[in-house]
Amino acid sequence: MAKILCVSNQKGGVGKTTTTNILAMGLRKRGRRVLCVDFDPQGDLSFSLQADNRVEMQNSIYHALKGELLTVQTIQHTRLCDVIPSNMLLSGIELEFTGRGREFLLRNCLRPVLNLYDNILIDSPPALGILTVNAFTAADTVLMPVKPDIYSLQGLIQLNGTLEEVRKKSNPKIQAAGILITHFAARENASKVIQETARDLAGRLGIPLLQSTIRRSNEVTNAQIHREDAFAYAPRNKAVGDYGALVDELIGRGVL
Ligand SMILES: Nc1ncnc2c1ncn2[C@@H]1O[C@H](COP(=O)(O)OP(=O)(O)OP(=O)(O)O)[C@@H](O)[C@H]1O
Ligand SMILES: [Mg+2]
């Protein structure tokens, strides 16, 4: 049975897609069978994992959610990973599904493939709407990347509120995997202050602050631009090394 981790934060550009991608690469290196689900209409994860997500393809996560295709029919086996791609069609879900049970669409879609994988990673959009509620309803745990800025941290209170709502209504077993500080620069005061503030906030919210932090590095961006596995593209890069440590920490915590 696959463990399902969702990477989420309603703030844009905090490193959700990057984290989902590189975690998947790290798990594959450790011999895990991994499925990535792009659950963001922007389709960034599809791009970085070499999936074909052109609208005319008709085999995205949207088509699985609508029941037009079996879930297995939407899985692309790229050189990097198995991935269910997404594109702007996914944003239609908000308007097309308004009735009861709409929060269970993704969970129901993933059920038939749970036994094919060790890990399923879901990348989510920068919003707290029905897509994020679906991702939380389908997942076992939620990883929350934050950038070292105060607004990013304040957003966690709202994000945790959505998590608690979902726990009450559609997924009692959902747990916070932890807060992950990305774009970290140990020598900059802002990063240090935010780390302390994050520790306090994590304590108040009852969420773990992960030991691992991800340092800022352009190589992480370059690996994605070139649609490559970061561990192969920049094996000695410090941020890529940080992601390796993160995989180990999350495995150690039983999350992955
Ligand atoms: N550790 C890092 N160091 C430097 N740049 C990074 C790092 N992590 C991510 N980036 C870059 O920051 C930008 C935003 O990252 P990413 O797309 O992963 O964020 P996101 O939270 O998924 O954004 P969105 O909310 O739009 O989906 C990208 O250009 C990415 O390459
Ligand atoms: Mg993203």
Short mmCIF file of C-alpha atoms and ligand atoms in Angstrom, two decimals:
data_model
loop_
_atom_site.label_atom_id
_atom_site.label_comp_id
_atom_site.label_asym_id
_atom_site.label_seq_id
_atom_site.Cartn_x
_atom_site.Cartn_y
_atom_site.Cartn_z
CA MET A 1 0.00 0.00 0.00
CA ALA A 2 1.44 3.32 -1.07
CA LYS A 3 2.10 6.03 1.50
CA ILE A 4 0.60 9.23 0.16
CA LEU A 5 2.34 12.55 0.83
CA CYS A 6 0.90 15.85 -0.32
CA VAL A 7 3.13 18.94 -0.63
CA SER A 8 1.07 22.02 0.08
CA ASN A 9 1.07 25.72 0.85
CA GLN A 10 -1.38 28.30 -0.49
CA LYS A 11 1.51 30.74 -0.89
CA GLY A 12 3.02 30.77 -4.36
CA GLY A 13 6.65 30.04 -5.13
CA VAL A 14 7.65 28.48 -1.80
CA GLY A 15 9.12 25.34 -3.40
CA LYS A 16 6.19 22.89 -3.50
CA THR A 17 6.84 21.62 -7.02
CA THR A 18 10.60 21.56 -6.58
CA THR A 19 10.23 19.60 -3.36
CA THR A 20 7.78 17.09 -4.88
CA ASN A 21 10.08 16.53 -7.86
CA ILE A 22 13.32 16.07 -5.93
CA LEU A 23 11.70 13.92 -3.21
CA ALA A 24 10.47 11.63 -5.98
CA MET A 25 13.98 11.43 -7.46
CA GLY A 26 15.44 10.66 -4.03
CA LEU A 27 12.92 7.90 -3.38
CA ARG A 28 13.56 6.37 -6.81
CA LYS A 29 17.29 6.34 -6.03
CA ARG A 30 16.42 4.30 -2.96
CA GLY A 31 14.57 1.75 -5.07
CA ARG A 32 11.03 2.89 -4.28
CA ARG A 33 8.18 2.62 -6.78
CA VAL A 34 6.97 6.23 -7.01
CA LEU A 35 3.96 7.90 -8.60
CA CYS A 36 3.82 11.69 -8.84
CA VAL A 37 0.43 13.33 -9.18
CA ASP A 38 0.43 16.84 -10.57
CA PHE A 39 -2.57 18.42 -8.88
CA ASP A 40 -1.87 22.00 -9.94
CA PRO A 41 -3.47 23.40 -13.12
CA GLN A 42 -0.17 25.25 -13.77
CA GLY A 43 1.31 21.84 -14.73
CA ASP A 44 4.83 22.69 -13.50
CA LEU A 45 5.51 19.24 -12.07
CA SER A 46 4.40 17.60 -15.32
CA PHE A 47 6.86 19.78 -17.20
CA SER A 48 9.80 19.12 -14.87
CA LEU A 49 9.16 15.36 -14.94
CA GLN A 50 9.10 15.30 -18.75
CA ALA A 51 5.41 14.44 -19.00
CA ASP A 52 3.34 15.51 -21.97
CA ASN A 53 0.56 17.68 -20.60
CA ARG A 54 -0.74 19.40 -23.71
CA VAL A 55 -4.45 20.07 -23.44
CA GLU A 56 -5.21 18.01 -26.55
CA MET A 57 -3.67 14.90 -24.91
CA GLN A 58 -6.94 14.07 -23.10
CA ASN A 59 -5.23 11.88 -20.51
CA SER A 60 -4.56 14.12 -17.52
CA ILE A 61 -5.63 13.94 -13.88
CA TYR A 62 -8.71 15.93 -14.91
CA HIS A 63 -9.88 13.06 -17.13
CA ALA A 64 -9.37 10.58 -14.31
CA LEU A 65 -11.31 12.75 -11.87
CA LYS A 66 -14.18 13.05 -14.35
CA GLY A 67 -14.22 9.26 -14.75
CA GLU A 68 -13.51 9.52 -18.48
CA LEU A 69 -10.43 7.29 -18.15
CA LEU A 70 -9.24 4.70 -15.66
CA THR A 71 -6.51 6.11 -13.43
CA VAL A 72 -3.91 3.71 -14.87
CA GLN A 73 -4.67 5.05 -18.34
CA THR A 74 -3.55 8.52 -17.26
CA ILE A 75 -0.15 7.45 -15.88
CA GLN A 76 2.82 8.41 -18.05
CA HIS A 77 6.05 6.49 -17.60
CA THR A 78 8.69 9.11 -18.28
CA ARG A 79 12.44 8.57 -18.03
CA LEU A 80 12.32 10.25 -14.60
CA CYS A 81 9.22 8.89 -12.91
CA ASP A 82 5.64 7.70 -13.27
CA VAL A 83 3.44 10.77 -13.37
CA ILE A 84 -0.20 11.70 -13.78
CA PRO A 85 0.01 15.03 -15.58
CA SER A 86 -2.12 18.11 -15.18
CA ASN A 87 -2.93 21.21 -17.15
CA MET A 88 -5.33 24.14 -17.04
CA LEU A 89 -8.34 21.84 -17.53
CA LEU A 90 -7.98 20.87 -13.87
CA SER A 91 -9.16 24.31 -12.79
CA GLY A 92 -12.57 23.37 -14.21
CA ILE A 93 -13.14 20.97 -11.31
CA GLU A 94 -14.09 23.84 -9.01
CA LEU A 95 -17.08 24.76 -11.18
CA GLU A 96 -17.97 21.35 -12.59
CA PHE A 97 -18.28 19.54 -9.27
CA THR A 98 -20.48 21.31 -6.79
CA GLY A 99 -22.39 18.47 -5.17
CA ARG A 100 -21.80 16.33 -2.09
CA GLY A 101 -18.73 14.14 -1.97
CA ARG A 102 -16.68 16.39 -4.24
CA GLU A 103 -13.77 16.27 -1.77
CA PHE A 104 -13.33 12.52 -2.38
CA LEU A 105 -12.66 12.67 -6.14
CA LEU A 106 -8.88 12.28 -5.96
CA ARG A 107 -8.98 9.73 -3.16
CA ASN A 108 -11.32 7.54 -5.21
CA CYS A 109 -9.10 7.93 -8.28
CA LEU A 110 -5.98 6.79 -6.45
CA ARG A 111 -7.53 3.74 -4.78
CA PRO A 112 -7.02 1.39 -7.79
CA VAL A 113 -3.29 2.17 -8.04
CA LEU A 114 -2.36 2.09 -4.34
CA ASN A 115 -0.88 -1.38 -4.62
CA LEU A 116 1.30 -0.51 -7.61
CA TYR A 117 3.46 1.99 -5.70
CA ASP A 118 5.41 2.44 -2.47
CA ASN A 119 4.99 6.21 -2.49
CA ILE A 120 2.54 8.59 -4.10
CA LEU A 121 3.50 12.28 -4.03
CA ILE A 122 0.92 14.96 -4.77
CA ASP A 123 1.93 18.48 -5.77
CA SER A 124 -0.80 21.00 -4.99
CA PRO A 125 -1.72 24.47 -6.25
CA PRO A 126 -1.11 27.76 -4.40
CA ALA A 127 -4.69 27.95 -3.12
CA LEU A 128 -6.87 26.48 -0.38
CA GLY A 129 -9.85 25.57 -2.57
CA ILE A 130 -11.42 22.27 -3.57
CA LEU A 131 -8.22 20.97 -5.19
CA THR A 132 -6.27 21.29 -1.96
CA VAL A 133 -9.16 19.78 0.03
CA ASN A 134 -9.13 16.83 -2.41
CA ALA A 135 -5.36 16.43 -2.00
CA PHE A 136 -5.68 16.47 1.83
CA THR A 137 -8.55 14.00 1.69
CA ALA A 138 -6.47 11.59 -0.40
CA ALA A 139 -3.20 11.93 1.54
CA ASP A 140 -1.76 10.35 4.68
CA THR A 141 0.49 13.31 5.41
CA VAL A 142 1.05 16.92 4.34
CA LEU A 143 4.48 18.49 3.95
CA MET A 144 4.44 22.28 4.23
CA PRO A 145 7.32 24.12 2.57
CA VAL A 146 7.84 27.75 3.59
CA LYS A 147 10.17 30.45 2.38
CA PRO A 148 12.06 32.47 4.97
CA ASP A 149 9.65 35.39 5.03
CA ILE A 150 7.09 36.31 7.63
CA TYR A 151 4.06 36.20 5.30
CA SER A 152 4.92 32.70 4.32
CA LEU A 153 4.90 31.68 7.99
CA GLN A 154 1.65 33.48 8.73
CA GLY A 155 0.07 31.53 5.90
CA LEU A 156 0.74 28.34 7.83
CA ILE A 157 -1.97 29.19 10.36
CA GLN A 158 -4.56 29.22 7.59
CA LEU A 159 -3.08 26.10 5.99
CA ASN A 160 -3.26 24.25 9.29
CA GLY A 161 -6.87 25.42 9.65
CA THR A 162 -7.73 23.74 6.34
CA LEU A 163 -5.91 20.59 7.48
CA GLU A 164 -7.98 20.50 10.68
CA GLU A 165 -11.21 21.02 8.74
CA VAL A 166 -10.36 18.09 6.48
CA ARG A 167 -9.47 15.97 9.51
CA LYS A 168 -12.93 16.62 10.93
CA LYS A 169 -14.90 16.19 7.72
CA SER A 170 -13.27 13.90 5.16
CA ASN A 171 -9.99 12.37 6.35
CA PRO A 172 -9.60 11.71 10.08
CA LYS A 173 -6.17 10.11 9.65
CA ILE A 174 -4.42 13.04 7.93
CA GLN A 175 -1.22 14.16 9.70
CA ALA A 176 1.18 17.06 9.21
CA ALA A 177 4.50 15.65 7.97
CA GLY A 178 6.13 18.89 9.03
CA ILE A 179 7.18 22.39 8.09
CA LEU A 180 10.13 22.58 5.70
CA ILE A 181 12.13 25.79 5.34
CA THR A 182 13.28 26.22 1.73
CA HIS A 183 15.42 28.97 0.15
CA PHE A 184 17.42 28.91 3.38
CA ALA A 185 20.53 31.09 3.76
CA ALA A 186 22.19 30.37 7.12
CA ARG A 187 24.29 33.55 6.98
CA GLU A 188 21.32 35.84 6.46
CA ASN A 189 19.66 37.15 9.56
CA ALA A 190 16.18 36.81 8.07
CA SER A 191 16.66 33.07 7.63
CA LYS A 192 17.78 32.63 11.24
CA VAL A 193 14.95 34.75 12.64
CA ILE A 194 12.40 32.86 10.56
CA GLN A 195 13.78 29.53 11.72
CA GLU A 196 13.20 30.58 15.34
CA THR A 197 9.75 31.98 14.57
CA ALA A 198 8.89 28.79 12.69
CA ARG A 199 9.94 26.75 15.72
CA ASP A 200 7.60 28.72 17.99
CA LEU A 201 4.74 28.53 15.53
CA ALA A 202 5.23 24.80 14.93
CA GLY A 203 5.08 24.27 18.70
CA ARG A 204 1.86 26.27 18.98
CA LEU A 205 0.22 24.46 16.05
CA GLY A 206 1.45 21.04 17.19
CA ILE A 207 3.24 20.44 13.86
CA PRO A 208 6.85 19.22 13.60
CA LEU A 209 9.44 21.68 12.29
CA LEU A 210 11.70 19.47 10.21
CA GLN A 211 15.36 19.30 11.08
CA SER A 212 16.28 19.44 7.39
CA THR A 213 16.32 22.84 5.68
CA ILE A 214 16.84 23.38 1.96
CA ARG A 215 19.47 25.93 1.06
CA ARG A 216 19.02 28.44 -1.75
CA SER A 217 20.78 27.42 -4.94
CA ASN A 218 20.30 28.15 -8.63
CA GLU A 219 21.22 24.59 -9.55
CA VAL A 220 17.88 23.40 -8.20
CA THR A 221 16.15 25.70 -10.68
CA ASN A 222 18.49 24.69 -13.50
CA ALA A 223 17.77 20.98 -12.99
CA GLN A 224 14.08 21.73 -13.46
CA ILE A 225 14.57 23.98 -16.46
CA HIS A 226 16.50 21.15 -18.10
CA ARG A 227 13.89 18.62 -16.90
CA GLU A 228 16.55 16.49 -15.24
CA ASP A 229 16.91 14.50 -12.04
CA ALA A 230 18.60 16.96 -9.65
CA PHE A 231 20.69 14.16 -8.07
CA ALA A 232 22.18 13.33 -11.50
CA TYR A 233 22.33 16.93 -12.72
CA ALA A 234 24.11 18.44 -9.71
CA PRO A 235 25.16 15.60 -7.41
CA ARG A 236 27.50 17.75 -5.31
CA ASN A 237 25.21 20.73 -4.98
CA LYS A 238 24.45 21.71 -1.38
CA ALA A 239 20.69 22.14 -1.86
CA VAL A 240 20.44 18.78 -3.63
CA GLY A 241 22.32 17.28 -0.69
CA ASP A 242 19.78 18.92 1.62
CA TYR A 243 17.01 17.15 -0.27
CA GLY A 244 18.84 13.84 0.20
CA ALA A 245 18.87 14.49 3.95
CA LEU A 246 15.18 15.39 3.82
CA VAL A 247 14.31 12.06 2.19
CA ASP A 248 16.19 10.27 4.97
CA GLU A 249 14.49 12.35 7.66
CA LEU A 250 11.00 11.71 6.26
CA ILE A 251 11.73 7.98 5.93
CA GLY A 252 12.99 8.03 9.53
CA ARG A 253 9.76 9.71 10.65
CA GLY A 254 7.72 7.05 8.88
CA VAL A 255 6.23 9.58 6.49
CA LEU A 256 7.75 8.16 3.30
N1 LIG B 1 16.24 25.81 -2.86
C1 LIG B 1 16.04 26.64 -3.88
N2 LIG B 1 16.97 27.53 -4.23
C2 LIG B 1 16.77 28.40 -5.26
N3 LIG B 1 15.65 28.42 -6.02
C3 LIG B 1 14.67 27.55 -5.72
C4 LIG B 1 14.80 26.62 -4.65
N4 LIG B 1 13.65 25.88 -4.59
C5 LIG B 1 12.86 26.34 -5.57
N5 LIG B 1 13.46 27.33 -6.26
C6 LIG B 1 12.92 28.11 -7.37
O1 LIG B 1 11.89 28.95 -6.87
C7 LIG B 1 10.83 29.04 -7.81
C8 LIG B 1 9.52 28.56 -7.14
O2 LIG B 1 9.68 27.17 -6.82
P1 LIG B 1 8.49 26.15 -7.05
O3 LIG B 1 7.95 26.29 -8.43
O4 LIG B 1 8.96 24.84 -6.61
O5 LIG B 1 7.44 26.74 -6.01
P2 LIG B 1 5.89 26.38 -5.88
O6 LIG B 1 5.56 26.56 -4.43
O7 LIG B 1 5.60 25.09 -6.50
O8 LIG B 1 5.23 27.53 -6.74
P3 LIG B 1 3.66 27.64 -7.15
O9 LIG B 1 2.98 28.11 -5.92
O10 LIG B 1 3.63 28.65 -8.27
O11 LIG B 1 3.23 26.29 -7.58
C9 LIG B 1 11.23 28.18 -9.00
O12 LIG B 1 11.82 29.01 -9.96
C10 LIG B 1 12.25 27.24 -8.42
O13 LIG B 1 13.16 26.77 -9.38
MG MG B 2 4.19 24.59 -7.98
#
